[in-house]
Amino acid sequence: MKKINEETTARENILHGNLWSVLVRISFPLVVFSLLNHVFKIFDTIIASSVGSLEVSAVIFVHQIKFVFDSVSLGLAAGGSIVVARHFGAYDDEQAGRSAGTLIFISLSMALVLVLLILFNTPILGMSRTPPELMPTARGFLTVELLTSALSCINMVFIGIERAKGHSRLIMILNLMVMLIKLGLSCVFVYLLKTGVIMLAISSLIAQAFMLSIAFRRMRAPENPLRITRATLKPRVADLKPLLALSLPIMVERFAFSFGKLWMNALSAFYGGLAVGALGISNQVSGTVIITSNGVMDGNTTIIAQNLGNQSHRRALGSFYRTLVINIAIGAAGFIIVGLLMNPLGRLFGAGDPVFIGKIKTILSYERWAFVSLTLSSALFSLFYGFGMAKVILVINVLRLFLFRLPPLIILRDYLDLGYESIGMTMLLSNLLTGISALTAVFIFRKRFWPSIAGDRKKYKEAAKG
């Protein structure tokens, strides 16, 4: 009974509670969840930097490859959770449960594919143009990371389902437990046992296995209104079509974006392995700001989806306006804080190498100027995600990489003698143009959003007259 009451309260708050309070309550744990995931990578970087600059560059390079595969899982979880949230907001728990079961089935299939990719470990590194000096460390690290990606694929979908129900606090608590396991094991393996950076990946694998055990127990719990059973695990065409219609564009968009980042690393390798490592560290520091805004984006997407399922269009847009304010503030704060901490950050990640520290600071100094543009974009993206218009975001991110980022870097690299600073300039340009593109897209499709409240206004006016 307590479990059922919790489910009802979460849904009722999203559909009828104070929007500022609901947005903070849903988004804050998701922000913490996203930041904790990001902290995993930062701790890996810090611990690896204690071994050496080549080791930390190898870890960062493999993380970029892993993100390509994880992005597909993230896309599935993001799109699927929107479908589940709409049914859940419409009080159609039976259909929401079938959609959740189909999502788990797809994630299990994807996990099997990721395990099989271990057989192609070396070719994957070769196609990614891994610098030769990083190959020995990267090969073993990638093997374990692929296994971790297989487990986290299922975990991401589980988290997406819980997010669709508004259980963001549970997500935060689970991820905190996983982080503590990961961090504790990493410190023991590297600092005490002196086993090398490969054990960082082993720590992640053990932590994800722990979360998976909890996920299976919770998904199978009898009191869960979206309980996964053998019946719900059997995919039906009627359930697959809406899930894939929304998930596939997000999966393609995130895969293309992450693959483009990998390509960006390959092009940056022209300036040497340390330049690639510096770009990765700059991305990680910048990612702390961007991931914070993306946590708010995820929370807002759930609120929009549930309220649209409940035919509350005005309320859905009200949540978007509040997200816009919060995300712009996050971008401005990030710009100031990173500027103040530039020197300490360089020393923290630079492994005591003055050249490496200088490259980190230079690239990061460019990236921070586009923080507000990117946090604004994530707020606008939540509007498109919530309204089921993921294809628009696909187009924007394809433009971001294959028009705004890669061609400018090639031009700067091949025709102008600017050195590794070309990397930072390219990041700044592409991120600024992404924000402009997102604003342009909202203007183009404005009639898809704002006319949705026209009927409400007319109804309210008629009611007032009556």
Short mmCIF file of C-alpha atoms in Angstrom, two decimals:
data_model
loop_
_atom_site.label_atom_id
_atom_site.label_comp_id
_atom_site.label_asym_id
_atom_site.label_seq_id
_atom_site.Cartn_x
_atom_site.Cartn_y
_atom_site.Cartn_z
CA MET A 1 0.00 0.00 0.00
CA LYS A 2 2.85 2.39 0.84
CA LYS A 3 4.41 1.72 -2.55
CA ILE A 4 1.13 2.41 -4.35
CA ASN A 5 0.65 5.64 -2.38
CA GLU A 6 4.17 6.78 -3.37
CA GLU A 7 3.41 6.14 -7.03
CA THR A 8 0.13 8.07 -6.79
CA THR A 9 1.71 11.00 -4.94
CA ALA A 10 4.55 11.34 -7.46
CA ARG A 11 2.11 11.35 -10.38
CA GLU A 12 -0.32 13.75 -8.73
CA ASN A 13 2.46 16.20 -7.87
CA ILE A 14 3.70 16.27 -11.46
CA LEU A 15 0.19 16.79 -12.81
CA HIS A 16 -1.21 19.18 -10.21
CA GLY A 17 1.51 20.45 -7.81
CA ASN A 18 3.29 23.81 -7.77
CA LEU A 19 5.44 23.85 -10.91
CA TRP A 20 8.53 25.45 -9.35
CA SER A 21 8.42 22.92 -6.52
CA VAL A 22 7.79 19.99 -8.86
CA LEU A 23 10.58 21.02 -11.24
CA VAL A 24 13.10 21.33 -8.42
CA ARG A 25 11.95 18.10 -6.74
CA ILE A 26 12.17 16.11 -9.98
CA SER A 27 15.24 17.78 -11.47
CA PHE A 28 17.53 18.13 -8.46
CA PRO A 29 18.02 14.38 -7.92
CA LEU A 30 18.50 13.96 -11.68
CA VAL A 31 21.14 16.69 -11.66
CA VAL A 32 22.89 14.91 -8.80
CA PHE A 33 22.53 11.59 -10.65
CA SER A 34 24.06 13.03 -13.84
CA LEU A 35 26.85 14.75 -11.94
CA LEU A 36 27.70 11.56 -10.07
CA ASN A 37 28.02 9.71 -13.37
CA HIS A 38 30.27 12.51 -14.58
CA VAL A 39 32.27 12.40 -11.36
CA PHE A 40 33.05 8.73 -12.13
CA LYS A 41 34.96 9.85 -15.21
CA ILE A 42 36.62 12.76 -13.45
CA PHE A 43 37.84 10.50 -10.64
CA ASP A 44 39.15 8.07 -13.24
CA THR A 45 41.02 10.97 -14.81
CA ILE A 46 42.46 12.21 -11.51
CA ILE A 47 43.52 8.72 -10.42
CA ALA A 48 44.95 7.92 -13.85
CA SER A 49 46.84 11.22 -13.84
CA SER A 50 48.68 9.99 -10.74
CA VAL A 51 50.12 7.21 -12.91
CA GLY A 52 51.20 9.37 -15.86
CA SER A 53 50.11 11.69 -18.68
CA LEU A 54 49.96 8.89 -21.29
CA GLU A 55 47.80 6.76 -19.00
CA VAL A 56 45.34 9.57 -18.36
CA SER A 57 45.18 10.31 -22.10
CA ALA A 58 44.43 6.62 -22.81
CA VAL A 59 41.66 6.55 -20.21
CA ILE A 60 40.07 9.68 -21.67
CA PHE A 61 40.36 8.34 -25.22
CA VAL A 62 38.63 5.07 -24.30
CA HIS A 63 35.92 6.95 -22.39
CA GLN A 64 35.11 8.76 -25.64
CA ILE A 65 34.79 5.43 -27.47
CA LYS A 66 32.64 4.01 -24.68
CA PHE A 67 30.41 7.07 -24.85
CA VAL A 68 29.63 6.21 -28.49
CA PHE A 69 28.08 2.93 -27.36
CA ASP A 70 26.53 4.37 -24.21
CA SER A 71 24.88 7.10 -26.28
CA VAL A 72 22.71 4.52 -28.03
CA SER A 73 21.57 3.17 -24.66
CA LEU A 74 20.94 6.71 -23.43
CA GLY A 75 18.87 7.42 -26.53
CA LEU A 76 16.76 4.31 -25.97
CA ALA A 77 16.21 5.21 -22.31
CA ALA A 78 15.39 8.85 -23.11
CA GLY A 79 12.90 8.11 -25.87
CA GLY A 80 11.34 5.15 -24.11
CA SER A 81 10.89 7.04 -20.85
CA ILE A 82 8.91 9.75 -22.67
CA VAL A 83 6.49 7.13 -24.03
CA VAL A 84 6.13 5.49 -20.61
CA ALA A 85 5.63 8.90 -18.95
CA ARG A 86 2.81 9.81 -21.34
CA HIS A 87 0.91 6.61 -20.59
CA PHE A 88 1.64 6.97 -16.88
CA GLY A 89 0.39 10.58 -16.91
CA ALA A 90 -2.78 9.41 -18.66
CA TYR A 91 -3.32 6.85 -15.84
CA ASP A 92 -2.94 3.99 -18.35
CA ASP A 93 -0.69 1.80 -16.19
CA GLU A 94 -1.33 -1.33 -18.27
CA GLN A 95 0.03 0.22 -21.45
CA ALA A 96 2.84 1.92 -19.53
CA GLY A 97 3.85 -1.51 -18.18
CA ARG A 98 3.86 -3.07 -21.64
CA SER A 99 6.03 -0.21 -22.95
CA ALA A 100 8.41 -0.65 -20.01
CA GLY A 101 8.69 -4.39 -20.67
CA THR A 102 9.42 -3.81 -24.34
CA LEU A 103 12.15 -1.33 -23.37
CA ILE A 104 13.81 -3.93 -21.14
CA PHE A 105 13.67 -6.52 -23.93
CA ILE A 106 15.40 -4.12 -26.34
CA SER A 107 18.05 -3.26 -23.74
CA LEU A 108 18.83 -6.94 -23.13
CA SER A 109 19.32 -7.43 -26.88
CA MET A 110 21.60 -4.40 -27.08
CA ALA A 111 23.62 -5.62 -24.09
CA LEU A 112 24.32 -8.89 -25.90
CA VAL A 113 25.59 -6.99 -28.95
CA LEU A 114 27.93 -4.92 -26.76
CA VAL A 115 29.43 -8.08 -25.26
CA LEU A 116 30.08 -9.47 -28.74
CA LEU A 117 31.88 -6.26 -29.74
CA ILE A 118 34.73 -7.28 -27.42
CA LEU A 119 35.85 -9.58 -30.25
CA PHE A 120 36.49 -6.46 -32.35
CA ASN A 121 38.40 -4.57 -29.68
CA THR A 122 41.56 -3.84 -31.68
CA PRO A 123 39.77 -2.87 -34.94
CA ILE A 124 37.58 -0.43 -32.98
CA LEU A 125 40.68 1.26 -31.56
CA GLY A 126 42.24 1.31 -35.00
CA MET A 127 39.20 2.91 -36.64
CA SER A 128 39.19 5.48 -33.85
CA ARG A 129 42.78 6.39 -34.80
CA THR A 130 44.09 5.73 -31.35
CA PRO A 131 47.62 7.20 -31.08
CA PRO A 132 50.17 4.34 -31.04
CA GLU A 133 51.60 5.41 -27.69
CA LEU A 134 48.16 4.94 -26.09
CA MET A 135 47.39 1.53 -27.62
CA PRO A 136 48.82 -0.82 -24.94
CA THR A 137 46.75 0.76 -22.14
CA ALA A 138 43.68 1.47 -24.26
CA ARG A 139 43.25 -2.11 -25.49
CA GLY A 140 42.68 -3.72 -22.08
CA PHE A 141 40.72 -0.74 -20.78
CA LEU A 142 38.26 -0.90 -23.68
CA THR A 143 37.60 -4.62 -23.18
CA VAL A 144 36.37 -4.08 -19.64
CA GLU A 145 34.51 -0.89 -20.57
CA LEU A 146 32.47 -2.75 -23.20
CA LEU A 147 31.34 -5.22 -20.53
CA THR A 148 30.44 -2.28 -18.31
CA SER A 149 28.47 -0.69 -21.17
CA ALA A 150 26.47 -3.92 -21.55
CA LEU A 151 25.36 -3.79 -17.92
CA SER A 152 24.79 -0.03 -17.90
CA CYS A 153 22.58 -0.35 -21.00
CA ILE A 154 20.02 -2.25 -18.93
CA ASN A 155 20.56 0.06 -15.96
CA MET A 156 19.95 3.17 -18.09
CA VAL A 157 16.60 1.83 -19.27
CA PHE A 158 15.65 0.94 -15.69
CA ILE A 159 16.56 4.49 -14.63
CA GLY A 160 14.54 5.88 -17.55
CA ILE A 161 11.46 3.95 -16.44
CA GLU A 162 11.84 5.17 -12.86
CA ARG A 163 12.33 8.73 -14.13
CA ALA A 164 9.12 8.42 -16.15
CA LYS A 165 7.28 7.69 -12.90
CA GLY A 166 8.88 10.70 -11.21
CA HIS A 167 11.17 8.67 -8.90
CA SER A 168 14.20 10.90 -9.32
CA ARG A 169 15.16 10.68 -5.63
CA LEU A 170 15.48 6.90 -5.90
CA ILE A 171 17.73 7.37 -8.93
CA MET A 172 19.97 9.73 -6.99
CA ILE A 173 20.28 7.37 -4.02
CA LEU A 174 21.09 4.35 -6.18
CA ASN A 175 23.69 6.23 -8.13
CA LEU A 176 25.29 7.55 -4.95
CA MET A 177 25.68 3.97 -3.75
CA VAL A 178 27.21 2.97 -7.08
CA MET A 179 29.62 5.93 -6.97
CA LEU A 180 30.82 5.06 -3.50
CA ILE A 181 31.49 1.46 -4.57
CA LYS A 182 33.27 2.64 -7.69
CA LEU A 183 35.38 5.25 -5.91
CA GLY A 184 36.29 2.98 -3.00
CA LEU A 185 37.41 0.12 -5.24
CA SER A 186 39.34 2.44 -7.56
CA CYS A 187 41.32 3.92 -4.68
CA VAL A 188 42.07 0.48 -3.23
CA PHE A 189 43.14 -1.00 -6.58
CA VAL A 190 45.30 1.91 -7.78
CA TYR A 191 46.65 3.58 -4.64
CA LEU A 192 46.96 0.62 -2.27
CA LEU A 193 47.47 -2.40 -4.54
CA LYS A 194 49.27 -0.44 -7.31
CA THR A 195 47.46 -2.46 -10.00
CA GLY A 196 47.39 0.23 -12.71
CA VAL A 197 44.62 2.03 -14.56
CA ILE A 198 42.96 -1.13 -15.92
CA MET A 199 41.43 -1.66 -12.48
CA LEU A 200 39.55 1.62 -12.82
CA ALA A 201 37.45 -0.11 -15.46
CA ILE A 202 37.04 -3.19 -13.25
CA SER A 203 35.72 -0.93 -10.47
CA SER A 204 33.08 0.48 -12.82
CA LEU A 205 32.06 -3.01 -13.89
CA ILE A 206 31.54 -4.17 -10.30
CA ALA A 207 29.56 -1.02 -9.45
CA GLN A 208 27.25 -1.45 -12.46
CA ALA A 209 26.70 -5.11 -11.57
CA PHE A 210 25.56 -3.99 -8.12
CA MET A 211 23.02 -1.56 -9.60
CA LEU A 212 21.77 -4.22 -12.01
CA SER A 213 21.00 -6.57 -9.12
CA ILE A 214 18.86 -3.88 -7.48
CA ALA A 215 17.21 -3.01 -10.80
CA PHE A 216 16.08 -6.60 -11.41
CA ARG A 217 14.63 -6.92 -7.92
CA ARG A 218 12.73 -3.65 -8.21
CA MET A 219 11.43 -4.33 -11.72
CA ARG A 220 10.11 -7.72 -10.61
CA ALA A 221 8.54 -6.48 -7.35
CA PRO A 222 4.80 -7.38 -7.14
CA GLU A 223 3.87 -3.90 -5.83
CA ASN A 224 5.47 -2.17 -8.83
CA PRO A 225 2.61 -0.87 -11.06
CA LEU A 226 4.90 -1.30 -14.10
CA ARG A 227 6.16 -4.72 -13.01
CA ILE A 228 8.21 -6.57 -15.61
CA THR A 229 6.87 -10.08 -16.30
CA ARG A 230 7.35 -12.71 -18.99
CA ALA A 231 4.24 -11.40 -20.69
CA THR A 232 5.45 -7.78 -20.83
CA LEU A 233 8.89 -8.91 -22.05
CA LYS A 234 7.32 -10.27 -25.24
CA PRO A 235 7.48 -7.36 -27.70
CA ARG A 236 4.41 -6.54 -29.77
CA VAL A 237 4.39 -4.46 -32.94
CA ALA A 238 1.83 -2.12 -31.38
CA ASP A 239 4.22 -1.46 -28.47
CA LEU A 240 7.40 -1.31 -30.54
CA LYS A 241 6.22 1.26 -33.07
CA PRO A 242 5.71 4.26 -30.73
CA LEU A 243 8.85 3.42 -28.78
CA LEU A 244 11.05 3.17 -31.85
CA ALA A 245 9.40 6.18 -33.51
CA LEU A 246 10.57 8.37 -30.64
CA SER A 247 13.68 6.46 -29.49
CA LEU A 248 15.37 5.88 -32.86
CA PRO A 249 15.87 9.58 -33.68
CA ILE A 250 17.31 10.15 -30.20
CA MET A 251 19.53 7.07 -30.50
CA VAL A 252 20.80 8.17 -33.91
CA GLU A 253 21.27 11.75 -32.69
CA ARG A 254 23.28 10.73 -29.64
CA PHE A 255 25.27 8.15 -31.56
CA ALA A 256 26.10 10.66 -34.29
CA PHE A 257 27.05 13.27 -31.72
CA SER A 258 29.29 10.93 -29.72
CA PHE A 259 30.81 9.44 -32.88
CA GLY A 260 31.49 12.97 -34.07
CA LYS A 261 33.31 13.66 -30.79
CA LEU A 262 35.40 10.57 -31.45
CA TRP A 263 36.15 11.89 -34.92
CA MET A 264 37.04 15.22 -33.34
CA ASN A 265 39.58 13.38 -31.17
CA ALA A 266 41.00 11.67 -34.25
CA LEU A 267 41.46 15.01 -36.01
CA SER A 268 42.93 16.54 -32.85
CA ALA A 269 45.50 13.71 -32.70
CA PHE A 270 47.33 15.72 -35.39
CA TYR A 271 48.54 17.89 -32.49
CA GLY A 272 49.67 14.88 -30.43
CA GLY A 273 48.34 12.64 -27.69
CA LEU A 274 48.54 15.36 -25.03
CA ALA A 275 46.31 17.63 -27.10
CA VAL A 276 43.71 14.84 -27.28
CA GLY A 277 43.97 14.38 -23.52
CA ALA A 278 43.65 18.14 -22.93
CA LEU A 279 40.52 18.26 -25.10
CA GLY A 280 39.04 15.37 -23.13
CA ILE A 281 39.76 17.03 -19.79
CA SER A 282 38.33 20.33 -21.03
CA ASN A 283 35.20 18.45 -22.14
CA GLN A 284 34.94 16.85 -18.71
CA VAL A 285 35.20 20.16 -16.86
CA SER A 286 32.75 21.82 -19.26
CA GLY A 287 30.56 18.76 -18.98
CA THR A 288 30.03 19.46 -15.29
CA VAL A 289 28.12 22.60 -16.27
CA ILE A 290 26.36 21.07 -19.26
CA ILE A 291 25.36 17.92 -17.39
CA THR A 292 23.83 20.04 -14.63
CA SER A 293 21.59 21.75 -17.19
CA ASN A 294 20.84 18.39 -18.82
CA GLY A 295 19.58 17.07 -15.49
CA VAL A 296 17.06 19.90 -15.43
CA MET A 297 16.26 19.10 -19.06
CA ASP A 298 15.52 15.46 -18.19
CA GLY A 299 13.29 16.46 -15.29
CA ASN A 300 11.40 18.96 -17.42
CA THR A 301 10.97 16.39 -20.21
CA THR A 302 9.23 14.03 -17.76
CA ILE A 303 6.97 16.83 -16.51
CA ILE A 304 6.06 17.91 -20.05
CA ALA A 305 5.41 14.33 -21.21
CA GLN A 306 3.17 13.42 -18.26
CA ASN A 307 1.20 16.67 -18.54
CA LEU A 308 0.72 16.27 -22.28
CA GLY A 309 -0.53 12.75 -21.59
CA ASN A 310 -2.99 14.37 -19.18
CA GLN A 311 -3.96 16.99 -21.81
CA SER A 312 -2.46 19.81 -19.68
CA HIS A 313 -0.67 21.75 -22.45
CA ARG A 314 -0.55 25.07 -20.62
CA ARG A 315 1.08 23.44 -17.59
CA ALA A 316 3.64 21.69 -19.83
CA LEU A 317 4.72 25.02 -21.29
CA GLY A 318 4.83 26.59 -17.83
CA SER A 319 7.40 23.99 -16.82
CA PHE A 320 9.46 24.85 -19.91
CA TYR A 321 9.56 28.57 -19.04
CA ARG A 322 10.90 27.79 -15.58
CA THR A 323 13.50 25.43 -17.04
CA LEU A 324 14.67 28.22 -19.35
CA VAL A 325 15.32 30.53 -16.40
CA ILE A 326 17.14 27.86 -14.38
CA ASN A 327 19.38 26.74 -17.24
CA ILE A 328 20.49 30.23 -18.23
CA ALA A 329 21.45 30.82 -14.59
CA ILE A 330 23.43 27.54 -14.57
CA GLY A 331 25.36 28.58 -17.68
CA ALA A 332 26.21 32.01 -16.27
CA ALA A 333 27.33 30.54 -12.93
CA GLY A 334 29.46 27.92 -14.69
CA PHE A 335 31.20 30.59 -16.76
CA ILE A 336 32.17 32.52 -13.62
CA ILE A 337 33.21 29.54 -11.49
CA VAL A 338 35.35 27.83 -14.14
CA GLY A 339 37.07 31.15 -14.85
CA LEU A 340 37.96 31.55 -11.18
CA LEU A 341 39.19 27.94 -10.88
CA MET A 342 41.13 27.79 -14.16
CA ASN A 343 44.61 27.50 -12.59
CA PRO A 344 43.67 24.95 -9.88
CA LEU A 345 41.89 22.82 -12.49
CA GLY A 346 44.95 22.84 -14.71
CA ARG A 347 47.15 21.67 -11.85
CA LEU A 348 44.62 19.04 -10.74
CA PHE A 349 44.45 17.28 -14.10
CA GLY A 350 47.84 18.15 -15.56
CA ALA A 351 49.83 15.31 -13.95
CA GLY A 352 52.56 17.86 -13.05
CA ASP A 353 53.38 18.39 -16.74
CA PRO A 354 53.58 22.16 -17.50
CA VAL A 355 52.96 21.62 -21.22
CA PHE A 356 49.89 19.48 -20.55
CA ILE A 357 48.56 22.01 -18.02
CA GLY A 358 48.95 24.83 -20.53
CA LYS A 359 47.01 22.93 -23.20
CA ILE A 360 44.20 22.10 -20.78
CA LYS A 361 43.82 25.74 -19.71
CA THR A 362 43.94 27.08 -23.28
CA ILE A 363 41.23 24.79 -24.67
CA LEU A 364 39.03 25.22 -21.57
CA SER A 365 39.34 29.01 -21.76
CA TYR A 366 37.66 28.88 -25.17
CA GLU A 367 34.97 26.38 -24.21
CA ARG A 368 33.68 28.32 -21.21
CA TRP A 369 32.53 31.23 -23.39
CA ALA A 370 29.76 29.04 -24.84
CA PHE A 371 28.37 27.72 -21.53
CA VAL A 372 25.21 29.86 -21.64
CA SER A 373 24.60 28.89 -25.26
CA LEU A 374 24.73 25.18 -24.39
CA THR A 375 22.60 25.38 -21.24
CA LEU A 376 20.05 27.42 -23.19
CA SER A 377 20.06 24.70 -25.86
CA SER A 378 19.33 21.97 -23.31
CA ALA A 379 16.28 23.91 -22.07
CA LEU A 380 15.02 24.26 -25.64
CA PHE A 381 15.73 20.58 -26.31
CA SER A 382 13.50 19.59 -23.38
CA LEU A 383 10.62 21.28 -25.18
CA PHE A 384 11.23 19.24 -28.34
CA TYR A 385 11.73 15.99 -26.39
CA GLY A 386 8.58 16.50 -24.32
CA PHE A 387 6.49 17.21 -27.41
CA GLY A 388 7.91 14.13 -29.18
CA MET A 389 9.93 16.12 -31.74
CA ALA A 390 13.28 14.36 -31.30
CA LYS A 391 14.02 14.53 -35.04
CA VAL A 392 14.55 18.29 -34.72
CA ILE A 393 17.28 17.72 -32.12
CA LEU A 394 18.79 15.07 -34.41
CA VAL A 395 19.12 17.66 -37.18
CA ILE A 396 20.59 20.29 -34.84
CA ASN A 397 23.25 17.95 -33.44
CA VAL A 398 24.17 16.65 -36.89
CA LEU A 399 24.69 20.26 -37.95
CA ARG A 400 26.63 20.89 -34.76
CA LEU A 401 29.20 18.25 -35.56
CA PHE A 402 29.30 17.85 -39.30
CA LEU A 403 28.91 21.51 -40.24
CA PHE A 404 29.79 23.67 -37.23
CA ARG A 405 32.64 21.60 -35.72
CA LEU A 406 34.52 19.18 -37.97
CA PRO A 407 34.86 21.32 -41.13
CA PRO A 408 36.11 24.39 -39.20
CA LEU A 409 38.73 22.27 -37.40
CA ILE A 410 39.93 20.81 -40.69
CA ILE A 411 40.20 24.32 -42.18
CA LEU A 412 42.03 25.70 -39.15
CA ARG A 413 44.32 22.69 -38.98
CA ASP A 414 45.22 22.47 -42.67
CA TYR A 415 45.20 26.09 -43.80
CA LEU A 416 46.05 28.22 -40.74
CA ASP A 417 49.05 27.80 -38.50
CA LEU A 418 47.32 28.28 -35.14
CA GLY A 419 48.52 25.12 -33.42
CA TYR A 420 46.42 23.22 -30.89
CA GLU A 421 44.44 26.40 -30.09
CA SER A 422 42.43 25.55 -33.21
CA ILE A 423 40.73 22.86 -31.10
CA GLY A 424 39.44 25.38 -28.55
CA MET A 425 38.35 27.83 -31.25
CA THR A 426 36.40 25.11 -33.00
CA MET A 427 34.62 24.06 -29.80
CA LEU A 428 33.62 27.65 -29.09
CA LEU A 429 32.30 28.24 -32.61
CA SER A 430 30.27 25.01 -32.80
CA ASN A 431 28.71 25.45 -29.36
CA LEU A 432 27.66 29.04 -30.04
CA LEU A 433 26.10 28.07 -33.36
CA THR A 434 24.26 25.20 -31.65
CA GLY A 435 22.47 27.65 -29.36
CA ILE A 436 21.54 29.85 -32.32
CA SER A 437 20.25 26.82 -34.22
CA ALA A 438 18.10 25.69 -31.27
CA LEU A 439 16.54 29.15 -30.96
CA THR A 440 15.89 29.19 -34.70
CA ALA A 441 14.22 25.77 -34.54
CA VAL A 442 11.88 26.89 -31.74
CA PHE A 443 10.90 29.92 -33.84
CA ILE A 444 10.26 27.75 -36.91
CA PHE A 445 8.07 25.30 -34.98
CA ARG A 446 6.50 27.86 -32.63
CA LYS A 447 3.00 27.03 -33.89
CA ARG A 448 3.47 23.44 -32.71
CA PHE A 449 3.92 24.65 -29.13
CA TRP A 450 2.01 27.82 -28.43
CA PRO A 451 -1.24 27.11 -30.34
CA SER A 452 -1.65 24.18 -27.94
CA ILE A 453 -2.75 26.65 -25.25
CA ALA A 454 -5.06 28.63 -27.51
CA GLY A 455 -7.93 26.25 -26.82
CA ASP A 456 -7.32 26.55 -23.07
CA ARG A 457 -7.43 30.34 -23.25
CA LYS A 458 -10.70 30.25 -25.16
CA LYS A 459 -12.15 27.78 -22.68
CA TYR A 460 -11.10 29.89 -19.71
CA LYS A 461 -12.61 33.03 -21.25
CA GLU A 462 -15.88 31.25 -21.95
CA ALA A 463 -15.95 29.90 -18.41
CA ALA A 464 -15.32 33.37 -17.01
CA LYS A 465 -18.19 34.81 -19.05
CA GLY A 466 -20.45 32.01 -17.94
#
